Tab-separated table of C-alpha atoms and ligand atoms in Angstrom:
chain	number	residue	atom	x	y	z
K	1	MET	CA	36.936	13.859	-4.909
K	2	SER	CA	34.245	14.058	-2.711
K	3	PHE	CA	30.470	13.816	-2.723
K	4	THR	CA	26.937	14.619	-0.341
K	5	LEU	CA	25.282	11.286	0.714
K	6	LYS	CA	21.882	12.391	2.016
K	7	ILE	CA	19.881	9.429	3.992
K	8	LYS	CA	17.003	11.153	6.106
K	9	ASP	CA	18.044	13.858	7.927
K	10	GLN	CA	21.766	12.781	7.935
K	11	VAL	CA	23.887	14.379	5.619
K	12	GLU	CA	27.850	13.269	5.442
K	13	GLU	CA	30.791	13.831	3.053
K	14	ARG	CA	32.006	11.085	1.294
K	15	ALA	CA	35.375	10.248	-0.279
K	16	ILE	CA	34.984	8.804	-4.182
K	17	ASP	CA	38.213	6.684	-5.554
K	18	GLY	CA	38.017	5.077	-8.719
K	19	ASP	CA	34.430	4.756	-10.436
K	20	LEU	CA	31.545	4.418	-8.250
K	21	THR	CA	27.800	3.933	-9.368
K	22	ILE	CA	24.376	4.307	-7.246
K	23	LYS	CA	24.454	0.581	-6.951
K	24	ASP	CA	27.950	0.342	-5.715
K	25	LEU	CA	27.516	2.594	-2.983
K	26	LEU	CA	23.946	0.819	-1.831
K	27	ASP	CA	26.201	-2.319	-1.511
K	28	ASP	CA	28.713	-0.576	0.573
K	29	LEU	CA	26.217	0.511	3.150
K	30	ASP	CA	24.363	-2.672	2.407
K	31	LEU	CA	21.298	-1.214	1.901
K	32	SER	CA	18.745	-2.581	-0.778
K	33	SER	CA	17.953	-1.195	-3.845
K	34	GLU	CA	14.583	-2.737	-3.748
K	35	THR	CA	13.558	-0.438	-0.556
K	36	MET	CA	14.894	2.555	-1.760
K	37	VAL	CA	14.768	5.440	-4.437
K	38	SER	CA	18.234	7.084	-5.486
K	39	LYS	CA	18.244	11.096	-6.542
K	40	LYS	CA	21.302	12.658	-8.082
K	41	ASN	CA	22.108	16.490	-7.830
K	42	GLY	CA	17.716	16.207	-6.920
K	43	GLU	CA	16.921	13.990	-10.220
K	44	ILE	CA	15.702	10.515	-9.795
K	45	VAL	CA	18.138	8.209	-11.191
K	46	ILE	CA	18.759	4.422	-11.514
K	47	GLU	CA	21.888	2.587	-10.297
K	48	GLU	CA	23.783	2.237	-12.897
K	49	GLU	CA	23.924	5.739	-12.717
K	50	THR	CA	27.979	6.846	-11.413
K	51	ILE	CA	28.647	9.302	-8.925
K	52	GLU	CA	31.153	12.360	-9.773
K	53	ASP	CA	33.055	14.788	-7.766
K	54	GLY	CA	30.531	17.155	-6.145
K	55	ASP	CA	27.408	15.391	-6.677
K	56	GLU	CA	24.762	15.261	-3.963
K	57	ILE	CA	23.226	11.687	-3.688
K	58	GLU	CA	20.085	11.038	-2.033
K	59	PHE	CA	18.845	8.006	-0.733
K	60	ILE	CA	14.816	7.770	-0.070
K	61	GLN	CA	13.737	4.466	1.398
K	62	ILE	CA	10.115	4.423	0.171
K	63	ILE	CA	9.487	0.576	1.708
K	64	TYR	CA	9.470	0.061	5.079
K	65	GLY	CA	8.484	-3.550	7.294
K	66	GLY	CA	5.160	-3.979	8.659
X	1	MET	CA	23.658	3.587	-20.240
X	2	GLY	CA	20.768	3.661	-22.340
X	3	SER	CA	17.578	6.063	-22.905
X	4	CYS	CA	13.894	5.615	-22.718
X	5	THR	CA	12.476	3.273	-24.975
X	6	LYS	CA	9.351	5.058	-25.514
X	7	CYS	CA	10.616	8.431	-26.477
X	8	GLY	CA	14.271	8.373	-26.163
X	9	ASN	CA	15.087	10.855	-23.384
X	10	PRO	CA	18.238	9.994	-21.919
X	11	ASN	CA	17.543	11.117	-18.181
X	12	VAL	CA	16.076	7.653	-17.213
X	13	ILE	CA	14.103	6.908	-13.561
X	14	ILE	CA	13.566	2.943	-13.877
X	15	LYS	CA	15.022	-0.035	-15.679
X	16	ARG	CA	12.288	-2.697	-15.850
X	17	LYS	CA	14.227	-5.813	-15.431
X	18	ALA	CA	10.705	-7.640	-16.011
X	19	SER	CA	10.053	-5.986	-19.606
X	20	GLY	CA	13.403	-4.297	-20.427
X	21	GLN	CA	11.852	-1.223	-20.522
X	22	ALA	CA	13.823	1.542	-19.617
X	23	LEU	CA	11.533	4.469	-19.402
X	24	CYS	CA	12.061	8.705	-18.452
X	25	LYS	CA	9.839	10.343	-15.813
X	26	ASP	CA	7.469	10.975	-18.106
X	27	CYS	CA	7.037	8.145	-19.780
X	28	PHE	CA	7.178	5.949	-16.779
X	29	ILE	CA	4.253	8.178	-15.197
X	30	GLU	CA	2.350	8.156	-18.148
X	31	SER	CA	2.577	3.908	-18.248
X	32	ILE	CA	1.888	3.325	-13.948
X	33	GLU	CA	-1.623	5.883	-15.018
X	34	LYS	CA	-2.106	3.889	-17.914
X	35	LYS	CA	-1.671	0.333	-15.948
X	36	VAL	CA	-4.108	1.314	-13.050
X	37	LYS	CA	-6.921	2.769	-15.678
X	38	GLN	CA	-6.251	-1.039	-17.369
X	39	THR	CA	-6.727	-2.977	-14.205
X	40	ILE	CA	-10.103	-0.414	-13.337
X	41	LYS	CA	-11.818	-1.291	-16.562
X	42	LYS	CA	-10.632	-4.822	-16.602
X	43	GLU	CA	-12.313	-5.532	-13.178
X	44	ASN	CA	-15.285	-3.213	-13.771
X	45	PHE	CA	-13.996	-0.995	-10.390
X	46	LEU	CA	-16.132	1.890	-11.468
X	47	GLU	CA	-18.841	2.844	-12.722
X	48	LYS	CA	-20.390	6.286	-13.515
X	49	GLY	CA	-22.014	7.984	-10.520
X	50	ASP	CA	-19.896	5.810	-7.919
X	51	LYS	CA	-19.170	7.599	-4.921
X	52	VAL	CA	-15.575	6.325	-3.785
X	53	LEU	CA	-14.325	6.214	-0.558
X	54	VAL	CA	-10.407	6.159	-0.098
X	55	ALA	CA	-8.980	4.623	3.003
X	56	LEU	CA	-6.143	7.427	3.607
X	57	SER	CA	-2.868	7.029	5.379
X	58	GLY	CA	-0.969	9.271	3.703
X	59	GLY	CA	1.430	6.998	2.751
X	60	LYS	CA	2.947	6.590	-0.701
X	61	ASP	CA	-0.156	3.756	-1.645
X	62	SER	CA	-3.319	5.462	-0.275
X	63	VAL	CA	-2.280	8.857	-1.695
X	64	VAL	CA	-1.384	7.380	-5.321
X	65	THR	CA	-4.720	5.580	-5.147
X	66	LEU	CA	-6.167	9.002	-4.550
X	67	GLU	CA	-4.275	10.300	-6.769
X	68	ILE	CA	-5.163	8.150	-9.789
X	69	LEU	CA	-8.943	7.650	-8.854
X	70	ASN	CA	-9.121	11.862	-8.474
X	71	SER	CA	-8.613	11.421	-12.692
X	72	TYR	CA	-11.715	10.428	-12.507
X	73	VAL	CA	-13.586	12.948	-10.941
X	74	GLU	CA	-11.855	15.517	-13.084
X	75	ARG	CA	-13.881	13.792	-16.061
X	76	HIS	CA	-16.942	13.731	-14.130
X	77	ILE	CA	-17.497	9.730	-13.625
X	78	ILE	CA	-17.195	9.755	-9.715
X	79	GLU	CA	-17.453	11.718	-6.845
X	80	LEU	CA	-13.994	11.312	-3.996
X	81	CYS	CA	-14.206	11.095	-0.303
X	82	ALA	CA	-11.395	10.117	1.986
X	83	VAL	CA	-11.243	8.964	5.602
X	84	THR	CA	-8.204	8.999	8.100
X	85	ILE	CA	-7.325	6.370	10.604
X	86	ASP	CA	-5.581	7.937	13.735
X	87	GLU	CA	-4.691	4.650	15.624
X	88	GLY	CA	-2.980	6.793	18.454
X	89	ILE	CA	0.471	5.335	17.931
X	90	ALA	CA	2.729	8.727	19.673
X	91	GLY	CA	5.381	10.040	17.745
X	92	TYR	CA	4.351	8.114	14.265
X	93	ARG	CA	0.778	8.880	13.040
X	94	GLU	CA	0.939	12.391	13.419
X	95	GLU	CA	2.805	13.346	10.146
X	96	GLY	CA	0.753	10.775	8.156
X	97	VAL	CA	-2.955	12.323	9.617
X	98	GLU	CA	-0.915	15.949	8.218
X	99	ILE	CA	-0.273	15.000	4.794
X	100	ALA	CA	-3.502	12.980	4.389
X	101	LYS	CA	-5.515	16.165	5.321
X	102	ALA	CA	-3.266	18.244	2.648
X	103	HIS	CA	-4.039	16.147	0.010
X	104	ALA	CA	-7.881	15.814	0.481
X	105	GLU	CA	-7.787	19.721	0.440
X	106	ARG	CA	-5.396	19.855	-2.281
X	107	LEU	CA	-8.058	17.950	-4.358
X	108	GLY	CA	-11.452	19.440	-2.623
X	109	ILE	CA	-12.139	16.151	-1.471
X	110	PRO	CA	-14.334	15.451	1.615
X	111	HIS	CA	-12.219	14.272	4.620
X	112	LYS	CA	-12.730	13.397	7.994
X	113	VAL	CA	-9.808	11.687	10.651
X	114	VAL	CA	-11.370	9.345	12.631
X	115	SER	CA	-9.331	7.857	16.069
X	116	PHE	CA	-9.523	4.941	17.925
X	117	LYS	CA	-9.743	6.762	21.295
X	118	GLU	CA	-13.018	8.117	19.454
X	119	SER	CA	-14.538	5.255	18.127
X	120	PHE	CA	-13.369	2.483	21.132
X	121	GLY	CA	-12.291	4.691	23.761
X	122	ILE	CA	-8.487	3.286	23.885
X	123	ASP	CA	-6.101	3.957	21.224
X	124	LEU	CA	-3.239	1.522	19.894
X	125	ASP	CA	-0.667	3.258	22.192
X	126	GLU	CA	-2.583	2.110	25.508
X	127	ILE	CA	-4.047	-1.373	23.925
X	128	MET	CA	0.001	-1.993	23.173
X	129	LYS	CA	0.389	-1.494	27.462
X	130	THR	CA	-2.280	-4.199	27.861
X	131	GLU	CA	-1.334	-7.454	29.072
X	132	GLY	CA	-1.539	-10.564	27.122
X	133	HIS	CA	-2.891	-8.496	23.926
X	134	ARG	CA	-2.920	-9.867	20.635
X	135	GLY	CA	-0.326	-7.776	18.887
X	136	SER	CA	-0.189	-4.256	17.486
X	137	CYS	CA	-1.200	-5.399	13.820
X	138	THR	CA	-4.128	-7.786	14.633
X	139	TYR	CA	-6.261	-4.954	16.305
X	140	CYS	CA	-4.842	-2.236	13.750
X	141	GLY	CA	-6.685	-4.379	11.000
X	142	VAL	CA	-9.862	-5.362	12.628
X	143	PHE	CA	-10.425	-1.904	14.272
X	144	ARG	CA	-9.446	-0.011	10.870
X	145	ARG	CA	-11.662	-2.419	9.124
X	146	TRP	CA	-14.700	-0.945	11.516
X	147	ILE	CA	-13.820	2.407	11.167
X	148	ILE	CA	-13.717	2.288	7.117
X	149	ASN	CA	-17.202	0.248	6.964
X	150	ARG	CA	-18.874	2.626	9.172
X	151	ALA	CA	-17.362	5.739	7.207
X	152	ALA	CA	-18.272	4.507	4.000
X	153	ARG	CA	-21.810	4.504	4.990
X	154	GLU	CA	-21.976	7.920	6.488
X	155	PHE	CA	-20.117	9.456	3.436
X	156	GLY	CA	-22.848	6.992	1.051
X	157	ALA	CA	-20.045	5.335	-0.653
X	158	THR	CA	-20.749	3.070	-3.112
X	159	LYS	CA	-16.944	1.488	-3.306
X	160	ILE	CA	-14.285	1.176	-1.196
X	161	ALA	CA	-10.978	1.404	-2.542
X	162	THR	CA	-7.625	0.231	-0.591
X	163	GLY	CA	-3.923	0.896	-1.831
X	164	HIS	CA	-2.814	-2.623	-2.101
X	165	ASN	CA	-0.249	-3.039	-4.191
X	166	LEU	CA	0.955	-6.322	-6.412
X	167	ASP	CA	3.454	-7.112	-3.384
X	168	ASP	CA	0.650	-7.191	-1.211
X	169	GLU	CA	-1.885	-9.582	-3.202
X	170	THR	CA	1.356	-11.897	-3.981
X	171	GLN	CA	2.355	-12.055	-0.233
X	172	ALA	CA	-1.306	-12.717	0.905
X	173	ILE	CA	-1.183	-15.163	-1.794
X	174	LEU	CA	2.036	-17.008	-0.639
X	175	MET	CA	0.913	-16.899	2.962
X	176	ASN	CA	-2.510	-18.134	2.695
X	177	TYR	CA	-1.768	-20.891	0.668
X	178	LEU	CA	1.768	-21.831	2.593
X	179	GLU	CA	-0.350	-21.871	5.719
X	180	GLY	CA	-2.974	-23.829	4.122
X	181	ASN	CA	-4.999	-21.318	5.034
X	182	MET	CA	-7.488	-22.142	1.821
X	183	GLU	CA	-10.733	-20.656	2.951
X	184	ASN	CA	-8.560	-16.979	3.555
X	185	LEU	CA	-6.887	-17.449	0.359
X	186	ALA	CA	-10.283	-17.948	-1.416
X	187	LYS	CA	-10.980	-14.363	-0.570
X	188	ILE	CA	-8.636	-12.642	-1.863
X	189	GLY	CA	-9.005	-10.876	-5.142
X	190	PRO	CA	-9.074	-7.723	-6.854
X	191	LYS	CA	-12.959	-7.322	-5.228
X	192	THR	CA	-14.703	-8.105	-2.614
X	193	GLU	CA	-17.895	-10.118	-3.233
X	194	SER	CA	-20.352	-10.007	-0.518
X	195	ASN	CA	-23.827	-10.794	-1.176
X	196	SER	CA	-24.481	-9.136	1.737
X	197	GLU	CA	-26.005	-5.686	1.419
X	198	MET	CA	-24.294	-4.390	5.062
X	199	PHE	CA	-20.895	-4.421	3.768
X	200	THR	CA	-19.678	-2.024	0.684
X	201	VAL	CA	-17.375	-3.155	-2.068
X	202	LYS	CA	-13.843	-2.729	-1.691
X	203	ILE	CA	-11.346	-2.381	-4.571
X	204	LYS	CA	-7.692	-2.495	-5.118
X	205	PRO	CA	-6.829	0.011	-8.248
X	206	LEU	CA	-2.682	-0.429	-7.527
X	207	ARG	CA	-3.117	-4.370	-7.142
X	208	GLU	CA	-0.641	-4.920	-10.456
X	209	ILE	CA	1.783	-1.976	-9.808
X	210	PRO	CA	4.531	-3.383	-7.775
X	211	GLU	CA	5.351	-1.466	-4.536
X	212	LYS	CA	8.686	0.088	-5.474
X	213	GLU	CA	7.098	1.176	-8.587
X	214	ILE	CA	4.714	3.254	-6.345
X	215	GLY	CA	6.804	4.838	-4.513
X	216	LEU	CA	9.000	5.798	-7.575
X	217	TYR	CA	5.658	7.244	-8.965
X	218	ALA	CA	4.892	9.241	-5.912
X	219	LEU	CA	8.463	10.633	-5.879
X	220	ALA	CA	8.231	11.652	-9.322
X	221	LYS	CA	5.435	13.199	-9.470
X	222	GLY	CA	6.805	15.516	-6.489
X	223	LEU	CA	3.188	13.682	-4.169
X	224	ASP	CA	4.250	14.744	-0.785
X	225	ILE	CA	4.188	11.173	1.061
X	226	HIS	CA	4.524	9.661	4.620
X	227	LEU	CA	7.862	8.110	5.047
X	228	ALA	CA	8.417	6.153	8.016
X	229	GLY	CA	8.355	2.977	9.795
X	230	CYS	CA	5.760	2.224	12.119
X	231	PRO	CA	7.358	1.673	15.764
X	232	TYR	CA	5.214	-1.297	16.440
X	233	ALA	CA	5.960	-3.160	12.931
X	234	GLN	CA	8.219	-6.140	14.098
X	235	GLU	CA	9.165	-9.538	12.362
X	236	SER	CA	6.254	-11.464	11.526
X	237	PHE	CA	5.453	-14.242	8.983
X	238	ARG	CA	4.180	-11.559	6.396
X	239	MET	CA	7.452	-10.064	6.480
X	240	GLU	CA	9.660	-13.156	6.004
X	241	ILE	CA	7.517	-13.869	2.939
X	242	SER	CA	7.938	-10.355	1.725
X	243	ASN	CA	11.711	-10.810	1.793
X	244	ILE	CA	11.823	-14.364	-0.081
X	245	LEU	CA	9.572	-12.455	-2.856
X	246	LYS	CA	12.063	-9.416	-2.977
X	247	ASP	CA	14.671	-12.074	-2.826
X	248	LEU	CA	13.396	-13.951	-5.934
X	249	SER	CA	12.257	-11.133	-7.677
X	250	LYS	CA	15.872	-10.169	-8.498
X	251	ASP	CA	16.924	-12.909	-10.620
X	252	HIS	CA	13.153	-13.471	-11.502
X	253	PRO	CA	11.483	-10.689	-12.286
X	254	THR	CA	8.257	-11.560	-13.156
X	255	ILE	CA	7.654	-13.962	-10.319
X	256	MET	CA	4.742	-11.435	-8.498
X	257	TYR	CA	3.024	-11.001	-12.172
X	258	SER	CA	2.950	-14.806	-12.998
X	259	THR	CA	1.949	-15.578	-9.157
X	260	LEU	CA	-0.765	-12.687	-9.285
X	261	ARG	CA	-1.807	-14.063	-12.767
X	262	GLY	CA	-2.171	-17.690	-11.841
X	263	PHE	CA	-4.004	-17.095	-8.685
X	264	ASP	CA	-6.472	-14.939	-10.768
X	265	LYS	CA	-6.990	-18.334	-13.050
X	266	ILE	CA	-8.072	-20.668	-10.707
X	267	ARG	CA	-9.712	-18.088	-8.203
X	268	PRO	CA	-13.388	-19.012	-9.815
X	269	ALA	CA	-12.369	-22.560	-9.612
X	270	LEU	CA	-11.132	-21.803	-5.603
X	271	ARG	CA	-14.384	-19.449	-4.607
X	272	GLN	CA	-16.570	-22.380	-6.021
X	273	GLU	CA	-15.277	-25.292	-3.896
X	274	LEU	CA	-14.718	-23.380	-0.609
X	275	ALA	CA	-16.509	-19.405	-0.619
X	276	HIS	CA	-19.739	-20.007	1.356
X	277	ASP	CA	-22.221	-17.277	2.032
X	278	TYR	CA	-21.470	-17.096	5.822
X	279	GLU	CA	-25.570	-15.692	7.199
X	280	TYR	CA	-24.548	-12.403	8.577
X	281	ASP	CA	-26.508	-10.439	11.133
X	282	ARG	CA	-25.714	-7.389	13.465
X	283	CYS	CA	-23.622	-7.502	16.076
X	284	GLU	CA	-25.488	-7.357	19.165
X	285	ARG	CA	-23.150	-4.476	20.715
X	286	CYS	CA	-22.442	-2.206	17.631
X	287	GLY	CA	-24.824	-3.109	15.073
X	288	GLU	CA	-22.014	-3.791	12.323
X	289	PRO	CA	-22.220	-6.844	10.279
X	290	SER	CA	-21.546	-10.367	11.898
X	291	SER	CA	-21.885	-13.804	11.820
X	292	ASN	CA	-21.401	-14.064	15.071
X	293	ARG	CA	-22.981	-12.689	18.067
X	294	LEU	CA	-20.381	-10.160	18.082
X	295	CYS	CA	-17.928	-9.113	15.839
X	296	ARG	CA	-14.328	-9.195	16.366
X	297	ALA	CA	-13.864	-5.099	17.207
X	298	CYS	CA	-16.274	-5.811	19.608
X	299	THR	CA	-14.880	-9.159	20.833
X	300	PHE	CA	-11.492	-7.775	21.019
X	301	LEU	CA	-13.084	-4.820	23.204
X	302	GLU	CA	-14.718	-6.759	25.317
X	303	GLU	CA	-11.255	-8.394	26.030
X	304	LEU	CA	-9.935	-5.184	26.810
X	305	GLY	CA	-12.628	-4.343	29.378
X	306	LYS	CA	-14.060	-1.203	27.239
D	1	SF4	S1	2.602	-1.786	11.483
D	1	SF4	FE1	1.912	-0.459	12.832
D	1	SF4	S2	0.400	0.587	11.977
D	1	SF4	FE2	0.581	-1.014	10.959
D	1	SF4	S3	-0.539	-2.750	11.426
D	1	SF4	FE3	1.162	-3.216	12.612
D	1	SF4	S4	0.783	-1.446	14.340
D	1	SF4	FE4	-0.844	-0.923	13.038
D	2	ZN	ZN1	10.388	9.188	-22.354
D	3	ZN	ZN1	-19.154	-5.155	17.317
């Protein structure tokens, strides 16, 4: 079981074991949900959304410092 | 996982901790537009026949400002024009300028791009190579203001709209308060209120919208926005305050709203106590309004030998 993760121009394939939500993934990657919008298969989703086999997840940073 | 509080659509794109609302894309877009329109009405930002200049960087805040104000153009209430400032930051600014141009063209809005180089004979990259410079953001702030004021007169604009959001406003309030900078604190507000004819009134249509929701609105509407960080952005007191506020907001989701609301209540008293009307004259060098012999922009330019 795996999904695709896209951040900017970087795309990577990641494995899922067990239940995984967008929130878990953001926490794992040490990314702040306060500055990111998440998309699943092209649609904007909230943090509670679960990630399933074959999903394409994209994180878009919308808040930059400065 | 819950569906839209307003229409029951199961595809929710935001859960607002502050209100407990969950909203689908369409209801979220509508809620933002409604809120901005309420602010505009409450603060008397627009009068019929106004010509509003939008300071359009291509970033989310200015693009959303332009987009929402354009609905007033469609209803024949106001006219819009836009100015984009090219500070001269290689590898960063170009994309924002292109995005800004495309939006102005799409909406049929008169638009000009003005560079630091053509205005001052030096761009930000060059300034940052000089010794003893005052820090990138100081020049940006002062030089942009100079260009925007001038562009407003050239366009014959009656108002200037900026993209300041709820986060910007609360950061400014807290920063000035904590630094004891009460005169600057008293100047914060929805509109600039100068009784000098030389200044165009500035309005902040997004000041009650959290920054994150502005980004979300832009993405939900499919608006092209410039997403990148400035290479000169650095640790600053503002950033520390911004981090504190974001942290606090996690467990106290209404904190920014209450900070702004409370401030708006004491603002009249603050102004009465602290705001004095400066005597404005013209800068000896450039002719822009200034309370000193030289305006801030010209003071900096003299330092830079320009
Ligand atoms: S972060 Fe960059 S673009 Fe923004 S004010 Fe500072 S130098 Fe200018
Ligand atoms: Zn809905
Ligand atoms: Zn001057």
